[in-house]
Tab-separated table of C-alpha atoms in Angstrom:
chain	number	residue	atom	x	y	z
V	1	MET	CA	0.000	0.000	0.000
V	2	HIS	CA	1.367	3.406	-0.929
V	3	ASP	CA	1.652	6.092	1.695
V	4	TYR	CA	0.032	9.194	0.253
V	5	PRO	CA	0.587	12.532	2.010
V	6	PRO	CA	-2.493	13.923	3.766
V	7	GLN	CA	-3.798	17.305	2.753
V	8	ARG	CA	-4.415	20.133	5.121
V	9	PRO	CA	-8.081	21.001	5.648
V	10	GLN	CA	-9.271	23.778	3.382
V	11	SER	CA	-10.477	26.155	6.033
V	12	ASP	CA	-10.197	29.720	7.267
V	13	GLY	CA	-11.428	30.995	3.895
V	14	GLN	CA	-8.230	30.057	2.111
V	15	GLU	CA	-7.885	28.623	-1.362
V	16	PRO	CA	-7.041	24.911	-1.674
V	17	ARG	CA	-3.398	24.344	-0.842
V	18	GLU	CA	-0.812	21.850	-1.966
V	19	PRO	CA	-0.512	18.649	0.080
V	20	VAL	CA	1.928	18.534	2.949
V	21	ARG	CA	4.850	16.453	1.717
V	22	THR	CA	5.801	13.881	4.333
V	23	PRO	CA	8.484	11.184	4.256
V	24	ARG	CA	7.417	7.933	2.564
V	25	ARG	CA	5.945	5.583	5.112
V	26	SER	CA	4.168	2.298	4.543
V	27	ARG	CA	1.348	3.001	6.955
V	28	ARG	CA	-0.498	5.531	9.039
V	29	ALA	CA	-1.735	8.026	6.474
V	30	THR	CA	-5.176	8.868	5.173
V	31	VAL	CA	-5.992	10.502	1.856
V	32	ILE	CA	-8.429	13.428	1.791
V	33	GLY	CA	-9.196	16.486	-0.237
V	34	ALA	CA	-8.537	15.493	-3.865
V	35	GLY	CA	-12.188	14.817	-4.608
V	36	VAL	CA	-13.156	18.223	-3.271
V	37	VAL	CA	-10.679	19.999	-5.532
V	38	CYS	CA	-11.831	18.029	-8.597
V	39	ALA	CA	-15.467	18.809	-7.861
V	40	LEU	CA	-14.685	22.514	-7.723
V	41	VAL	CA	-12.826	22.474	-11.022
V	42	LEU	CA	-15.537	20.507	-12.810
V	43	GLY	CA	-18.293	22.595	-11.277
V	44	GLY	CA	-17.190	25.810	-12.977
V	45	GLY	CA	-16.696	29.293	-11.642
V	46	SER	CA	-20.278	29.937	-10.516
V	47	GLY	CA	-20.361	26.665	-8.615
V	48	PHE	CA	-17.134	27.549	-6.898
V	49	ALA	CA	-18.455	30.970	-5.883
V	50	ALA	CA	-21.582	29.468	-4.349
V	51	TRP	CA	-19.583	26.751	-2.606
V	52	LYS	CA	-17.130	29.281	-1.231
V	53	TYR	CA	-19.862	31.578	0.037
V	54	GLU	CA	-21.793	28.781	1.708
V	55	TRP	CA	-18.808	27.145	3.356
V	56	PHE	CA	-16.713	30.181	4.227
V	57	SER	CA	-19.311	32.858	5.054
V	58	GLY	CA	-18.430	34.181	8.488
V	59	ASN	CA	-15.046	32.495	8.680
V	60	GLY	CA	-12.778	34.315	11.077
V	61	ASP	CA	-15.688	35.601	13.150
V	62	ALA	CA	-15.709	35.085	16.908
V	63	VAL	CA	-17.709	32.082	18.059
V	64	SER	CA	-19.213	31.355	21.458
V	65	PHE	CA	-20.611	27.959	22.357
V	66	GLY	CA	-23.562	28.009	24.716
V	67	LYS	CA	-23.327	31.778	25.262
V	68	ALA	CA	-25.568	34.563	23.980
V	69	PRO	CA	-24.346	38.010	22.826
V	70	SER	CA	-24.507	40.552	25.629
V	71	ALA	CA	-25.786	43.425	23.483
V	72	PRO	CA	-26.491	44.355	19.867
V	73	ALA	CA	-23.426	44.997	17.760
V	74	GLY	CA	-22.256	48.542	17.216
V	75	LYS	CA	-20.422	50.035	14.270
V	76	GLY	CA	-16.711	49.959	13.692
V	77	GLN	CA	-14.491	52.817	12.585
V	78	ASP	CA	-15.086	51.962	8.936
V	79	GLY	CA	-18.845	52.375	9.400
V	80	ARG	CA	-19.618	48.698	9.007
V	81	ARG	CA	-21.463	46.737	11.638
V	82	ALA	CA	-19.027	45.117	14.019
V	83	PRO	CA	-19.757	41.736	15.598
V	84	ALA	CA	-20.858	41.721	19.206
V	85	ALA	CA	-18.404	40.396	21.725
V	86	PRO	CA	-19.541	37.127	23.271
V	87	ALA	CA	-20.831	37.486	26.790
V	88	GLU	CA	-19.764	35.334	29.685
V	89	PRO	CA	-22.454	32.789	30.504
V	90	ALA	CA	-24.834	33.552	33.331
V	91	PRO	CA	-24.343	31.352	36.385
V	92	ALA	CA	-26.170	28.095	35.845
V	93	LYS	CA	-26.779	25.050	37.927
V	94	PRO	CA	-26.508	21.589	36.385
V	95	THR	CA	-29.292	19.057	36.374
V	96	GLY	CA	-29.724	16.741	39.330
V	97	ASP	CA	-27.115	14.392	37.877
V	98	PRO	CA	-23.978	14.783	40.037
V	99	ASP	CA	-21.909	13.678	37.031
V	100	VAL	CA	-22.664	16.912	35.153
V	101	LEU	CA	-19.828	19.440	35.074
V	102	MET	CA	-20.508	23.007	33.976
V	103	PRO	CA	-17.770	24.935	32.104
V	104	SER	CA	-15.026	25.908	34.512
V	105	GLY	CA	-13.220	28.473	32.328
V	106	PRO	CA	-11.085	30.200	31.325
V	107	HIS	CA	-12.981	30.439	28.050
V	108	ALA	CA	-11.005	30.107	24.833
V	109	ASP	CA	-11.060	32.599	21.985
V	110	PHE	CA	-12.753	30.656	19.163
V	111	LYS	CA	-12.836	31.723	15.503
V	112	GLN	CA	-15.079	30.150	12.886
V	113	THR	CA	-13.361	27.982	10.255
V	114	ALA	CA	-16.417	26.367	8.635
V	115	LYS	CA	-20.201	26.446	8.722
V	116	LEU	CA	-22.365	23.370	8.204
V	117	ASP	CA	-25.674	23.241	6.362
V	118	ASP	CA	-27.616	23.151	9.643
V	119	GLY	CA	-25.943	26.344	10.863
V	120	THR	CA	-23.580	24.676	13.328
V	121	ILE	CA	-20.018	25.934	13.397
V	122	ILE	CA	-16.560	24.413	13.375
V	123	ALA	CA	-14.221	26.789	15.193
V	124	LYS	CA	-10.546	26.936	16.059
V	125	THR	CA	-8.455	28.253	18.912
V	126	ARG	CA	-4.808	28.192	19.914
V	127	LEU	CA	-4.019	26.310	23.104
V	128	THR	CA	-0.892	26.176	25.206
V	129	GLY	CA	-1.164	23.058	27.316
V	130	ALA	CA	-0.656	23.855	30.986
V	131	LYS	CA	0.629	20.349	31.698
V	132	SER	CA	2.479	19.458	28.502
V	133	GLY	CA	3.781	22.900	27.585
V	134	PHE	CA	2.943	22.161	23.948
V	135	GLU	CA	1.204	24.890	21.930
V	136	GLY	CA	-1.057	23.875	19.059
V	137	ASP	CA	-4.374	24.456	17.329
V	138	VAL	CA	-7.597	22.823	18.451
V	139	TRP	CA	-10.828	22.699	16.437
V	140	VAL	CA	-14.224	22.123	18.042
V	141	TRP	CA	-17.781	21.472	16.948
V	142	ALA	CA	-20.958	21.299	19.030
V	143	PRO	CA	-24.280	19.864	17.788
V	144	LYS	CA	-27.460	21.936	17.564
V	145	GLU	CA	-28.735	20.288	20.740
V	146	TYR	CA	-25.976	22.003	22.698
V	147	GLU	CA	-27.691	25.363	22.112
V	148	ASP	CA	-31.193	23.989	22.822
V	149	PRO	CA	-32.623	25.531	26.037
V	150	LYS	CA	-33.782	22.056	27.103
V	151	TYR	CA	-30.128	21.072	27.407
V	152	ALA	CA	-28.794	24.305	28.936
V	153	LYS	CA	-27.940	22.501	32.174
V	154	SER	CA	-27.019	19.157	30.606
V	155	ALA	CA	-23.655	17.561	29.965
V	156	PHE	CA	-22.713	16.209	26.532
V	157	PRO	CA	-20.452	13.286	25.615
V	158	VAL	CA	-17.107	14.199	24.035
V	159	LEU	CA	-15.516	12.557	21.007
V	160	ILE	CA	-11.829	13.448	20.586
V	161	ALA	CA	-11.163	13.008	16.857
V	162	LEU	CA	-7.576	12.262	15.804
V	163	PRO	CA	-6.309	12.361	12.191
V	164	GLY	CA	-3.983	10.077	10.296
V	165	GLY	CA	-0.667	11.086	8.823
V	166	ASN	CA	1.373	13.523	10.873
V	167	GLY	CA	-1.648	15.436	12.098
V	168	TYR	CA	0.327	18.667	12.015
V	169	PRO	CA	-0.328	21.556	11.878
V	170	SER	CA	-3.959	20.761	11.021
V	171	ASN	CA	-6.467	18.094	11.989
V	172	TYR	CA	-8.323	17.051	8.852
V	173	TRP	CA	-11.503	16.079	10.734
V	174	SER	CA	-12.119	19.838	10.908
V	175	ASP	CA	-12.706	19.783	7.138
V	176	ARG	CA	-16.473	19.603	6.666
V	177	SER	CA	-16.038	17.758	3.355
V	178	LEU	CA	-15.216	14.529	5.214
V	179	GLY	CA	-18.699	14.577	6.744
V	180	LEU	CA	-17.919	13.561	10.333
V	181	GLN	CA	-20.063	16.268	11.917
V	182	LYS	CA	-22.848	15.736	9.370
V	183	ALA	CA	-22.856	12.010	10.126
V	184	ILE	CA	-23.395	12.757	13.808
V	185	THR	CA	-26.176	15.232	13.021
V	186	GLU	CA	-27.950	12.715	10.808
V	187	GLY	CA	-27.444	10.004	13.407
V	188	VAL	CA	-29.028	12.153	16.110
V	189	LYS	CA	-32.095	12.678	13.899
V	190	ALA	CA	-32.284	8.948	13.162
V	191	GLY	CA	-31.815	8.004	16.819
V	192	THR	CA	-28.580	6.126	16.090
V	193	SER	CA	-26.069	8.623	17.506
V	194	LEU	CA	-25.637	10.730	20.583
V	195	PRO	CA	-25.103	14.484	20.018
V	196	PHE	CA	-21.362	14.467	20.593
V	197	ILE	CA	-19.138	17.463	21.127
V	198	VAL	CA	-16.247	16.841	18.705
V	199	VAL	CA	-12.793	18.079	19.721
V	200	MET	CA	-10.077	17.929	17.033
V	201	PRO	CA	-6.573	18.726	18.321
V	202	ALA	CA	-3.263	18.753	16.484
V	203	LEU	CA	-1.786	15.268	16.830
V	204	ASN	CA	1.954	15.920	16.495
V	205	PRO	CA	4.346	18.799	17.274
V	206	ASP	CA	5.895	18.790	13.782
V	207	ALA	CA	5.811	17.083	10.389
V	208	LYS	CA	9.148	15.294	10.765
V	209	TYR	CA	8.367	12.317	12.979
V	210	TYR	CA	5.556	10.323	14.524
V	211	TYR	CA	5.370	10.720	18.282
V	212	ASP	CA	2.843	7.921	18.913
V	213	GLY	CA	0.731	10.245	21.079
V	214	SER	CA	3.257	9.688	23.843
V	215	ASP	CA	5.667	11.429	26.171
V	216	ILE	CA	8.850	10.199	24.513
V	217	PRO	CA	11.853	11.206	26.652
V	218	GLY	CA	13.413	14.437	25.440
V	219	GLN	CA	10.516	15.218	23.104
V	220	ALA	CA	7.293	17.219	23.227
V	221	LYS	CA	4.869	15.661	25.703
V	222	MET	CA	2.164	14.678	23.227
V	223	GLY	CA	0.719	12.009	25.502
V	224	THR	CA	0.099	14.644	28.179
V	225	TRP	CA	-1.258	17.081	25.568
V	226	LEU	CA	-3.874	14.578	24.394
V	227	SER	CA	-4.759	12.867	27.671
V	228	GLU	CA	-4.613	15.860	30.044
V	229	ASP	CA	-4.567	19.250	28.308
V	230	ILE	CA	-7.245	18.505	25.711
V	231	PRO	CA	-9.774	17.153	28.261
V	232	ASP	CA	-8.988	20.066	30.614
V	233	PHE	CA	-9.548	22.515	27.747
V	234	THR	CA	-12.855	20.843	26.884
V	235	ARG	CA	-14.065	20.941	30.478
V	236	ALA	CA	-13.149	24.626	30.653
V	237	ASN	CA	-15.322	25.492	27.647
V	238	PHE	CA	-18.181	22.980	27.497
V	239	ARG	CA	-20.721	21.184	29.640
V	240	THR	CA	-19.224	17.737	30.092
V	241	TYR	CA	-19.384	14.675	32.283
V	242	LYS	CA	-17.043	14.248	35.224
V	243	SER	CA	-16.836	10.487	34.720
V	244	ARG	CA	-15.264	8.564	31.871
V	245	ASP	CA	-18.771	7.619	30.713
V	246	GLY	CA	-18.796	10.794	28.614
V	247	TRP	CA	-15.334	10.545	27.036
V	248	ALA	CA	-14.106	8.664	23.964
V	249	PHE	CA	-11.741	8.812	20.996
V	250	MET	CA	-12.151	8.230	17.299
V	251	GLY	CA	-9.250	8.203	14.894
V	252	SER	CA	-7.917	6.983	11.599
V	253	SER	CA	-4.562	5.384	10.853
V	254	SER	CA	-1.971	6.938	13.204
V	255	GLY	CA	-4.817	8.665	15.049
V	256	ALA	CA	-6.491	5.284	15.555
V	257	PHE	CA	-3.346	3.930	17.173
V	258	VAL	CA	-3.087	6.929	19.488
V	259	GLY	CA	-6.765	6.823	20.481
V	260	MET	CA	-6.619	3.101	21.284
V	261	LYS	CA	-3.337	3.468	23.147
V	262	LEU	CA	-4.618	6.326	25.318
V	263	LEU	CA	-7.834	4.438	26.080
V	264	LEU	CA	-5.871	1.418	27.313
V	265	GLN	CA	-3.406	3.647	29.153
V	266	TYR	CA	-6.044	5.745	30.949
V	267	PRO	CA	-9.157	3.585	31.381
V	268	ASP	CA	-10.153	5.715	34.352
V	269	LYS	CA	-10.481	8.759	32.056
V	270	PHE	CA	-11.812	7.341	28.773
V	271	LYS	CA	-14.257	4.558	27.958
V	272	ALA	CA	-14.224	3.800	24.233
V	273	VAL	CA	-12.564	4.298	20.853
V	274	ILE	CA	-13.466	3.908	17.182
V	275	ALA	CA	-10.107	2.944	15.652
V	276	SER	CA	-10.095	2.974	11.841
V	277	GLY	CA	-7.328	1.425	9.755
V	278	GLY	CA	-4.945	1.716	12.671
V	279	GLU	CA	-1.720	0.153	13.831
V	280	ILE	CA	-1.232	-1.920	16.955
V	281	VAL	CA	2.304	-1.239	18.240
V	282	PRO	CA	4.371	1.946	18.777
V	283	ASP	CA	6.958	2.478	16.048
V	284	SER	CA	8.252	6.039	16.284
V	285	PRO	CA	12.000	6.233	15.554
V	286	LEU	CA	12.249	8.541	18.562
V	287	TRP	CA	11.786	5.582	20.933
V	288	LYS	CA	15.358	4.420	20.212
V	289	GLY	CA	17.182	3.977	23.508
V	290	HIS	CA	13.954	4.172	25.540
V	291	GLN	CA	12.636	0.605	25.538
V	292	ALA	CA	10.993	0.779	28.983
V	293	GLU	CA	9.104	3.943	28.087
V	294	MET	CA	8.026	2.466	24.745
V	295	ASP	CA	6.724	-0.646	26.507
V	296	ALA	CA	4.641	1.618	28.762
V	297	ASN	CA	2.964	2.938	25.594
V	298	ASP	CA	2.453	-0.414	23.856
V	299	PRO	CA	-1.255	-1.345	23.445
V	300	GLU	CA	-0.473	-5.065	23.692
V	301	LYS	CA	1.203	-4.647	27.073
V	302	LEU	CA	-1.409	-2.147	28.254
V	303	ALA	CA	-4.257	-4.489	27.306
V	304	GLN	CA	-2.601	-7.405	29.100
V	305	LYS	CA	-2.159	-5.257	32.202
V	306	LEU	CA	-5.873	-4.432	32.181
V	307	ILE	CA	-6.720	-8.111	31.853
V	308	ASP	CA	-4.342	-9.127	34.636
V	309	THR	CA	-5.678	-6.480	37.040
V	310	ASN	CA	-9.305	-6.843	35.931
V	311	GLY	CA	-9.261	-3.094	35.336
V	312	PRO	CA	-12.159	-0.918	34.181
V	313	GLU	CA	-13.958	-2.143	31.071
V	314	VAL	CA	-12.887	-0.434	27.866
V	315	TYR	CA	-14.506	-0.703	24.455
V	316	ILE	CA	-12.600	-0.846	21.160
V	317	ASN	CA	-14.364	-0.834	17.806
V	318	PHE	CA	-11.953	-1.430	14.937
V	319	GLN	CA	-12.992	-0.308	11.461
V	320	VAL	CA	-11.232	-1.609	8.381
V	321	GLY	CA	-12.036	-1.360	4.688
V	322	THR	CA	-12.225	-4.565	2.704
V	323	ARG	CA	-9.898	-2.978	0.119
V	324	GLU	CA	-7.119	-2.127	2.591
V	325	SER	CA	-4.699	-4.174	4.637
V	326	GLY	CA	-4.730	-4.370	8.401
V	327	LYS	CA	-7.576	-6.690	9.352
V	328	GLN	CA	-5.196	-9.542	10.082
V	329	ARG	CA	-3.359	-7.440	12.665
V	330	MET	CA	-6.629	-6.361	14.251
V	331	THR	CA	-7.890	-9.949	14.381
V	332	ARG	CA	-4.699	-11.183	16.050
V	333	PHE	CA	-4.949	-8.393	18.624
V	334	LYS	CA	-8.622	-9.163	19.297
V	335	ASP	CA	-7.962	-12.902	19.642
V	336	ALA	CA	-5.099	-12.288	22.086
V	337	TYR	CA	-6.497	-9.434	24.182
V	338	GLY	CA	-10.246	-9.197	23.592
V	339	LYS	CA	-11.117	-10.757	26.910
V	340	GLY	CA	-12.049	-9.766	30.445
V	341	PRO	CA	-12.405	-5.971	30.686
V	342	VAL	CA	-11.130	-5.388	27.120
V	343	LYS	CA	-14.187	-5.494	24.848
V	344	MET	CA	-13.438	-5.528	21.111
V	345	THR	CA	-15.336	-5.633	17.838
V	346	ILE	CA	-14.184	-5.398	14.203
V	347	ARG	CA	-16.367	-3.701	11.593
V	348	ASP	CA	-15.751	-4.366	7.920
V	349	ILE	CA	-16.432	-1.463	5.557
V	350	GLN	CA	-17.426	-3.034	2.268
V	351	ASN	CA	-15.252	-1.760	-0.611
V	352	GLY	CA	-13.691	0.611	1.896
V	353	GLU	CA	-10.219	2.005	1.374
V	354	HIS	CA	-7.732	3.744	3.667
V	355	ASN	CA	-9.375	7.183	3.752
V	356	GLY	CA	-11.514	9.384	5.959
V	357	TRP	CA	-14.609	9.333	3.758
V	358	HIS	CA	-14.899	5.552	3.975
V	359	TYR	CA	-14.278	5.562	7.716
V	360	VAL	CA	-17.115	8.058	8.164
V	361	ARG	CA	-19.303	5.747	6.082
V	362	GLY	CA	-18.441	2.936	8.471
V	363	MET	CA	-19.437	5.158	11.374
V	364	LYS	CA	-22.787	5.875	9.718
V	365	GLU	CA	-23.309	2.177	9.021
V	366	GLY	CA	-22.943	1.160	12.629
V	367	SER	CA	-19.946	2.428	14.589
V	368	LEU	CA	-21.660	5.631	15.731
V	369	GLU	CA	-24.555	3.574	17.049
V	370	TRP	CA	-22.096	1.219	18.745
V	371	ILE	CA	-20.262	3.989	20.615
V	372	SER	CA	-23.524	5.770	21.444
V	373	LYS	CA	-24.637	2.697	23.368
V	374	VAL	CA	-21.407	2.741	25.368
V	375	LEU	CA	-21.362	6.418	26.371
V	376	LYS	CA	-23.720	8.557	28.399
V	377	ALA	CA	-26.436	10.620	26.690
V	378	PRO	CA	-27.337	14.207	27.616
V	379	LYS	CA	-30.497	14.415	29.675
V	380	PRO	CA	-32.834	17.309	28.802
V	381	ASP	CA	-34.281	19.484	31.513
V	382	ALA	CA	-37.944	18.568	31.928
V	383	ALA	CA	-38.717	22.224	32.606
V	384	GLY	CA	-36.754	23.398	29.525
């Protein structure tokens, strides 16, 4: 299988850009974006203008999740109407569920990067992790239900979405063309998906190496960034659950490996993962000379430790296309470690290849419903 370089999401109102050129690697990359570019070219100039207006209208504007503007907008120095500054939320009390955690702050400065057909927004902010020290971009999306008054005091489950390839500087799940957010929206309407908050952080600190979502000695602490700073950031800005019942990963290729590894490493914090086309063992070249630390980040050893200690139950749903390699590795892992508290399933995606569009199709065909049965649903306020 060839290792094609991933493309950066086409966001922030920019024109399509050239792919990020990464070193040849036999695995852990997902192809996106080419179909979008072709569609634009074939659609002609008027089609492009309409597409650009629909997708990019409002990009760069400030976004507030679950907060209302404090006052009507005034006019700027150029005479045009300036956007209102988002107001801090009024004090609110959660529902009677003691597991509900209201946003703790400080609130991030979000800017719109894309708008979906239903009016929901994908937004981006820059985060410096207090625990890892790593600074990177984070994209977020909240479903329409998050703004519904019936859910104003309710917590929502969180899906941390990790990309394949290097995952730097962008996270391609923030590109609306892949359809992840739309799949969740449609699943909510069909009753097959929970209304997840989707958090899409940068996966790696650079485009040179793979860091396996780990704290490799002497390197950026990407394990801490993903397991500590990203959940802390989400709790600061959104209504979430205190328990692991509201926290999960989904990822493709290298992101699938990282999501599964972190789930097995921190079963007290996370409950499930949808791992698409992923790898099983750590293989960053940066582990050289650090065998003990690499073993502490090896899913096989982490799964065996959970089995031996009868640790908290974790749920792994592998997805693999029938036109890609990898199922044999997943099957061996499931046969060896899918026992006791480690619950595993493998979903075949018919005619599926190693790309984000096909993995989203697999989610629509059953994996979203699977993870929605594992995690905790938001409970509307009866008086709302």
